[in-house]
Tab-separated table of N, CA and C in Angstrom:
chain	number	residue	atom	x	y	z
J	44	UNK	N	120.455	105.093	64.518
J	44	UNK	CA	120.238	104.094	65.543
J	44	UNK	C	120.683	102.742	65.006
J	45	UNK	N	121.380	101.992	65.822
J	45	UNK	CA	121.854	100.684	65.390
J	45	UNK	C	120.725	99.666	65.432
J	46	UNK	N	120.920	98.586	64.712
J	46	UNK	CA	119.919	97.523	64.688
J	46	UNK	C	120.014	96.740	65.999
J	47	UNK	N	118.882	96.617	66.741
J	47	UNK	CA	118.933	95.890	68.012
J	47	UNK	C	119.151	94.395	67.797
J	48	UNK	N	119.794	93.775	68.767
J	48	UNK	CA	120.033	92.334	68.685
J	48	UNK	C	118.735	91.574	68.964
J	49	UNK	N	118.758	90.288	68.643
J	49	UNK	CA	117.583	89.448	68.863
J	49	UNK	C	117.232	89.390	70.350
J	50	UNK	N	118.243	89.294	71.212
J	50	UNK	CA	118.009	89.227	72.652
J	50	UNK	C	117.388	90.518	73.171
J	51	UNK	N	117.857	91.660	72.654
J	51	UNK	CA	117.303	92.948	73.078
J	51	UNK	C	115.844	93.079	72.655
J	52	UNK	N	115.528	92.630	71.453
J	52	UNK	CA	114.144	92.689	70.976
J	52	UNK	C	113.244	91.776	71.805
J	53	UNK	N	113.731	90.576	72.143
J	53	UNK	CA	112.935	89.663	72.962
J	53	UNK	C	112.669	90.256	74.342
J	54	UNK	N	113.669	90.903	74.920
J	54	UNK	CA	113.487	91.535	76.229
J	54	UNK	C	112.477	92.677	76.143
J	55	UNK	N	112.561	93.474	75.085
J	55	UNK	CA	111.619	94.586	74.904
J	55	UNK	C	110.200	94.067	74.697
J	56	UNK	N	110.039	93.037	73.894
J	56	UNK	CA	108.713	92.474	73.657
J	56	UNK	C	108.135	91.861	74.927
J	57	UNK	N	108.992	91.282	75.747
J	57	UNK	CA	108.545	90.702	77.020
J	57	UNK	C	107.936	91.791	77.906
J	58	UNK	N	108.563	92.965	77.932
J	58	UNK	CA	108.065	94.078	78.741
J	58	UNK	C	106.780	94.640	78.143
J	59	UNK	N	106.739	94.780	76.827
J	59	UNK	CA	105.580	95.367	76.152
J	59	UNK	C	104.349	94.484	76.296
J	60	UNK	N	104.526	93.155	76.319
J	60	UNK	CA	103.396	92.225	76.370
J	60	UNK	C	102.647	92.253	77.696
J	61	UNK	N	103.222	92.822	78.731
J	61	UNK	CA	102.542	92.853	80.021
J	61	UNK	C	101.290	93.714	79.910
J	62	UNK	N	100.206	93.197	80.417
J	62	UNK	CA	98.928	93.898	80.343
J	62	UNK	C	98.744	94.799	81.556
J	63	UNK	N	97.938	95.826	81.375
J	63	UNK	CA	97.574	96.703	82.472
J	63	UNK	C	96.215	96.274	82.990
J	64	UNK	N	96.132	96.059	84.283
J	64	UNK	CA	94.842	95.695	84.852
J	64	UNK	C	94.361	96.831	85.738
J	65	UNK	N	93.068	96.928	85.850
J	65	UNK	CA	92.489	97.971	86.680
J	65	UNK	C	91.161	97.518	87.235
J	66	UNK	N	90.788	98.087	88.360
J	66	UNK	CA	89.495	97.754	88.945
J	66	UNK	C	89.001	98.924	89.779
J	67	UNK	N	87.696	98.987	89.908
J	67	UNK	CA	87.033	99.972	90.759
J	67	UNK	C	86.063	99.201	91.639
J	68	UNK	N	86.129	99.428	92.937
J	68	UNK	CA	85.215	98.767	93.870
J	68	UNK	C	84.281	99.830	94.436
J	69	UNK	N	82.982	99.577	94.275
J	69	UNK	CA	81.967	100.477	94.823
J	69	UNK	C	81.222	99.759	95.941
J	70	UNK	N	80.950	100.480	96.998
J	70	UNK	CA	80.147	99.960	98.097
J	70	UNK	C	78.973	100.911	98.279
J	71	UNK	N	77.773	100.386	98.117
J	71	UNK	CA	76.543	101.174	98.198
J	71	UNK	C	76.596	102.392	97.275
J	72	UNK	N	77.175	102.215	96.079
J	72	UNK	CA	77.209	103.268	95.065
J	72	UNK	C	78.372	104.231	95.157
J	73	UNK	N	79.208	104.122	96.172
J	73	UNK	CA	80.350	105.018	96.337
J	73	UNK	C	81.649	104.269	96.085
J	74	UNK	N	82.570	104.905	95.373
J	74	UNK	CA	83.868	104.290	95.087
J	74	UNK	C	84.690	104.258	96.371
J	75	UNK	N	85.161	103.075	96.742
J	75	UNK	CA	86.008	102.936	97.926
J	75	UNK	C	87.440	102.547	97.558
J	76	UNK	N	87.623	101.927	96.407
J	76	UNK	CA	88.957	101.535	95.955
J	76	UNK	C	89.010	101.588	94.437
J	77	UNK	N	90.084	102.129	93.915
J	77	UNK	CA	90.339	102.002	92.477
J	77	UNK	C	91.846	101.845	92.305
J	78	UNK	N	92.237	100.990	91.379
J	78	UNK	CA	93.661	100.778	91.143
J	78	UNK	C	93.909	100.396	89.697
J	79	UNK	N	95.114	100.636	89.267
J	79	UNK	CA	95.542	100.287	87.921
J	79	UNK	C	97.049	100.067	87.967
J	80	UNK	N	97.493	98.935	87.446
J	80	UNK	CA	98.928	98.672	87.396
J	80	UNK	C	99.237	97.616	86.336
J	81	UNK	N	100.496	97.498	86.008
J	81	UNK	CA	100.946	96.511	85.026
J	81	UNK	C	101.036	95.157	85.712
J	82	UNK	N	100.531	94.125	85.046
J	82	UNK	CA	100.582	92.782	85.621
J	82	UNK	C	102.025	92.328	85.776
J	83	UNK	N	102.266	91.514	86.788
J	83	UNK	CA	103.609	90.992	87.041
J	83	UNK	C	103.981	89.861	86.094
J	84	UNK	N	102.969	89.286	85.427
J	84	UNK	CA	103.231	88.158	84.541
J	84	UNK	C	102.915	88.542	83.097
J	85	UNK	N	103.495	87.811	82.170
J	85	UNK	CA	103.217	88.003	80.753
J	85	UNK	C	102.297	86.875	80.324
J	86	UNK	N	101.168	87.227	79.735
J	86	UNK	CA	100.183	86.233	79.323
J	86	UNK	C	100.236	86.034	77.822
J	87	UNK	N	99.914	84.817	77.403
J	87	UNK	CA	99.975	84.493	75.979
J	87	UNK	C	98.717	84.898	75.230
J	88	UNK	N	97.677	85.320	75.940
J	88	UNK	CA	96.464	85.749	75.250
J	88	UNK	C	95.749	86.819	76.060
J	89	UNK	N	94.891	87.555	75.382
J	89	UNK	CA	94.112	88.598	76.044
J	89	UNK	C	93.152	87.989	77.061
J	90	UNK	N	92.603	86.830	76.748
J	90	UNK	CA	91.661	86.183	77.661
J	90	UNK	C	92.358	85.827	78.971
J	91	UNK	N	93.579	85.308	78.890
J	91	UNK	CA	94.315	84.977	80.112
J	91	UNK	C	94.622	86.240	80.914
J	92	UNK	N	94.979	87.327	80.228
J	92	UNK	CA	95.249	88.590	80.914
J	92	UNK	C	93.993	89.106	81.610
J	93	UNK	N	92.857	89.023	80.933
J	93	UNK	CA	91.591	89.450	81.535
J	93	UNK	C	91.209	88.545	82.703
J	94	UNK	N	91.535	87.262	82.609
J	94	UNK	CA	91.254	86.324	83.699
J	94	UNK	C	92.065	86.699	84.939
J	95	UNK	N	93.325	87.057	84.753
J	95	UNK	CA	94.170	87.494	85.867
J	95	UNK	C	93.602	88.777	86.471
J	96	UNK	N	93.188	89.712	85.621
J	96	UNK	CA	92.615	90.971	86.105
J	96	UNK	C	91.312	90.722	86.860
J	97	UNK	N	90.485	89.835	86.334
J	97	UNK	CA	89.229	89.507	87.011
J	97	UNK	C	89.458	88.866	88.367
J	98	UNK	N	90.476	88.018	88.455
J	98	UNK	CA	90.811	87.381	89.738
J	98	UNK	C	91.261	88.418	90.759
J	99	UNK	N	92.070	89.377	90.320
J	99	UNK	CA	92.529	90.435	91.228
J	99	UNK	C	91.358	91.291	91.702
J	100	UNK	N	90.453	91.624	90.794
J	100	UNK	CA	89.279	92.421	91.163
J	100	UNK	C	88.391	91.652	92.139
J	101	UNK	N	88.231	90.358	91.911
J	101	UNK	CA	87.405	89.536	92.798
J	101	UNK	C	88.008	89.461	94.198
J	102	UNK	N	89.330	89.333	94.283
J	102	UNK	CA	89.989	89.328	95.599
J	102	UNK	C	89.723	90.641	96.338
J	103	UNK	N	89.802	91.750	95.608
J	103	UNK	CA	89.552	93.064	96.206
J	103	UNK	C	88.108	93.177	96.701
J	104	UNK	N	87.166	92.708	95.896
J	104	UNK	CA	85.747	92.745	96.275
J	104	UNK	C	85.501	91.882	97.513
J	105	UNK	N	86.085	90.688	97.539
J	105	UNK	CA	85.899	89.803	98.696
J	105	UNK	C	86.491	90.406	99.969
J	106	UNK	N	87.620	91.098	99.833
J	106	UNK	CA	88.214	91.771	100.994
J	106	UNK	C	87.224	92.774	101.580
J	107	UNK	N	86.651	93.621	100.720
J	107	UNK	CA	85.712	94.635	101.201
J	107	UNK	C	84.432	94.003	101.743
J	108	UNK	N	84.002	92.929	101.120
J	108	UNK	CA	82.789	92.236	101.587
J	108	UNK	C	83.000	91.686	103.001
J	109	UNK	N	84.144	91.037	103.218
J	109	UNK	CA	84.442	90.491	104.552
J	109	UNK	C	84.657	91.614	105.572
J	110	UNK	N	85.256	92.708	105.134
J	110	UNK	CA	85.457	93.854	106.024
J	110	UNK	C	84.108	94.411	106.486
J	111	UNK	N	83.174	94.569	105.549
J	111	UNK	CA	81.847	95.080	105.904
J	111	UNK	C	81.086	94.107	106.801
J	112	UNK	N	81.244	92.812	106.548
J	112	UNK	CA	80.600	91.823	107.417
J	112	UNK	C	81.173	91.902	108.827
J	113	UNK	N	82.469	92.172	108.916
J	113	UNK	CA	83.123	92.260	110.219
J	113	UNK	C	82.648	93.427	111.065
J	114	UNK	N	82.199	94.504	110.417
J	114	UNK	CA	81.718	95.663	111.177
J	114	UNK	C	80.194	95.683	111.278
J	115	UNK	N	79.557	94.569	110.889
J	115	UNK	CA	78.135	94.412	111.141
J	115	UNK	C	77.179	94.784	110.025
J	116	UNK	N	77.633	94.876	108.785
J	116	UNK	CA	76.730	95.200	107.684
J	116	UNK	C	75.971	93.989	107.159
J	117	UNK	N	76.258	92.814	107.652
J	117	UNK	CA	75.522	91.620	107.240
J	117	UNK	C	75.935	91.103	105.874
J	118	UNK	N	75.162	90.141	105.383
J	118	UNK	CA	75.439	89.499	104.089
J	118	UNK	C	74.892	90.348	102.941
J	119	UNK	N	75.735	90.691	102.013
J	119	UNK	CA	75.314	91.395	100.801
J	119	UNK	C	75.948	90.704	99.604
J	120	UNK	N	75.215	90.634	98.515
J	120	UNK	CA	75.727	89.990	97.310
J	120	UNK	C	76.753	90.907	96.637
J	121	UNK	N	77.863	90.331	96.242
J	121	UNK	CA	78.889	91.074	95.517
J	121	UNK	C	78.763	90.763	94.031
J	122	UNK	N	78.854	91.796	93.202
J	122	UNK	CA	78.754	91.630	91.757
J	122	UNK	C	80.055	92.115	91.135
J	123	UNK	N	80.658	91.295	90.280
J	123	UNK	CA	81.880	91.663	89.571
J	123	UNK	C	81.544	91.750	88.088
J	124	UNK	N	81.842	92.893	87.473
J	124	UNK	CA	81.605	93.096	86.052
J	124	UNK	C	82.919	92.933	85.296
J	125	UNK	N	82.873	92.277	84.145
J	125	UNK	CA	84.049	92.121	83.279
J	125	UNK	C	83.677	92.606	81.886
J	126	UNK	N	84.649	93.165	81.174
J	126	UNK	CA	84.351	93.727	79.862
J	126	UNK	C	84.936	92.911	78.706
J	127	UNK	N	85.203	91.645	78.925
J	127	UNK	CA	85.802	90.812	77.893
J	127	UNK	C	84.966	89.550	77.736
J	128	UNK	N	84.465	89.280	76.523
J	128	UNK	CA	83.590	88.120	76.316
J	128	UNK	C	84.299	86.806	76.602
J	129	UNK	N	85.571	86.704	76.252
J	129	UNK	CA	86.319	85.483	76.539
J	129	UNK	C	86.439	85.231	78.026
J	130	UNK	N	86.656	86.298	78.791
J	130	UNK	CA	86.761	86.184	80.245
J	130	UNK	C	85.424	85.766	80.850
J	131	UNK	N	84.336	86.324	80.339
J	131	UNK	CA	83.003	85.950	80.818
J	131	UNK	C	82.729	84.486	80.499
J	132	UNK	N	83.157	84.034	79.319
J	132	UNK	CA	82.978	82.641	78.922
J	132	UNK	C	83.710	81.707	79.883
J	133	UNK	N	84.927	82.076	80.265
J	133	UNK	CA	85.707	81.266	81.209
J	133	UNK	C	85.047	81.275	82.587
J	134	UNK	N	84.508	82.427	83.005
J	134	UNK	CA	83.853	82.509	84.313
J	134	UNK	C	82.614	81.617	84.368
J	135	UNK	N	81.884	81.540	83.263
J	135	UNK	CA	80.682	80.706	83.228
J	135	UNK	C	81.021	79.222	83.155
J	136	UNK	N	82.117	78.881	82.489
J	136	UNK	CA	82.507	77.480	82.332
J	136	UNK	C	84.022	77.363	82.493
J	137	UNK	N	84.531	77.165	83.727
J	137	UNK	CA	85.972	77.115	83.963
J	137	UNK	C	86.707	76.057	83.143
J	138	UNK	N	86.017	75.042	82.649
J	138	UNK	CA	86.673	74.021	81.828
J	138	UNK	C	87.189	74.611	80.523
J	139	UNK	N	86.678	75.760	80.105
J	139	UNK	CA	87.126	76.402	78.864
J	139	UNK	C	88.581	76.850	78.956
J	140	UNK	N	89.119	76.960	80.170
J	140	UNK	CA	90.525	77.358	80.325
J	140	UNK	C	91.465	76.344	79.685
J	141	UNK	N	91.008	75.116	79.570
J	141	UNK	CA	91.856	74.056	79.038
J	141	UNK	C	91.893	74.033	77.520
J	142	UNK	N	91.003	74.771	76.867
J	142	UNK	CA	90.949	74.778	75.406
J	142	UNK	C	92.008	75.743	74.886
J	143	UNK	N	92.960	75.278	74.066
J	143	UNK	CA	94.037	76.150	73.615
J	143	UNK	C	93.595	77.235	72.638
J	144	UNK	N	92.647	76.946	71.761
J	144	UNK	CA	92.200	77.930	70.780
J	144	UNK	C	90.751	78.295	71.068
J	145	UNK	N	90.471	79.580	71.139
J	145	UNK	CA	89.122	80.043	71.427
J	145	UNK	C	88.304	80.075	70.152
J	146	UNK	N	87.005	79.785	70.244
J	146	UNK	CA	86.153	79.836	69.058
J	146	UNK	C	86.039	81.262	68.534
J	147	UNK	N	85.841	81.400	67.230
J	147	UNK	CA	85.732	82.733	66.647
J	147	UNK	C	84.392	83.368	66.951
J	148	UNK	N	83.358	82.561	67.150
J	148	UNK	CA	82.046	83.089	67.505
J	148	UNK	C	81.746	82.717	68.941
J	149	UNK	N	81.473	83.722	69.757
J	149	UNK	CA	81.179	83.470	71.171
J	149	UNK	C	79.707	83.583	71.429
């Protein structure tokens, strides 16, 4: 195999860096939607990738919440779970998005 050029390696790394996001939406304990796909954007950190995934999951949850309200199920609290401490930190304090380096102890 020949040695790849710098441009070829950069293109390959760009593709590899894309994160896979996934979500499962449950309504009254039953799964109504689940999806998994590669993000359209390349993120510079895992926290940013998790933030994008959390935003997509929240949009999906809000869609189902509004759909249920439209058919008369009334107001119900929606809960979104995330499995990344950095993402949870950003959700609790959105100003943390502006900090370039994350603390080592969360």
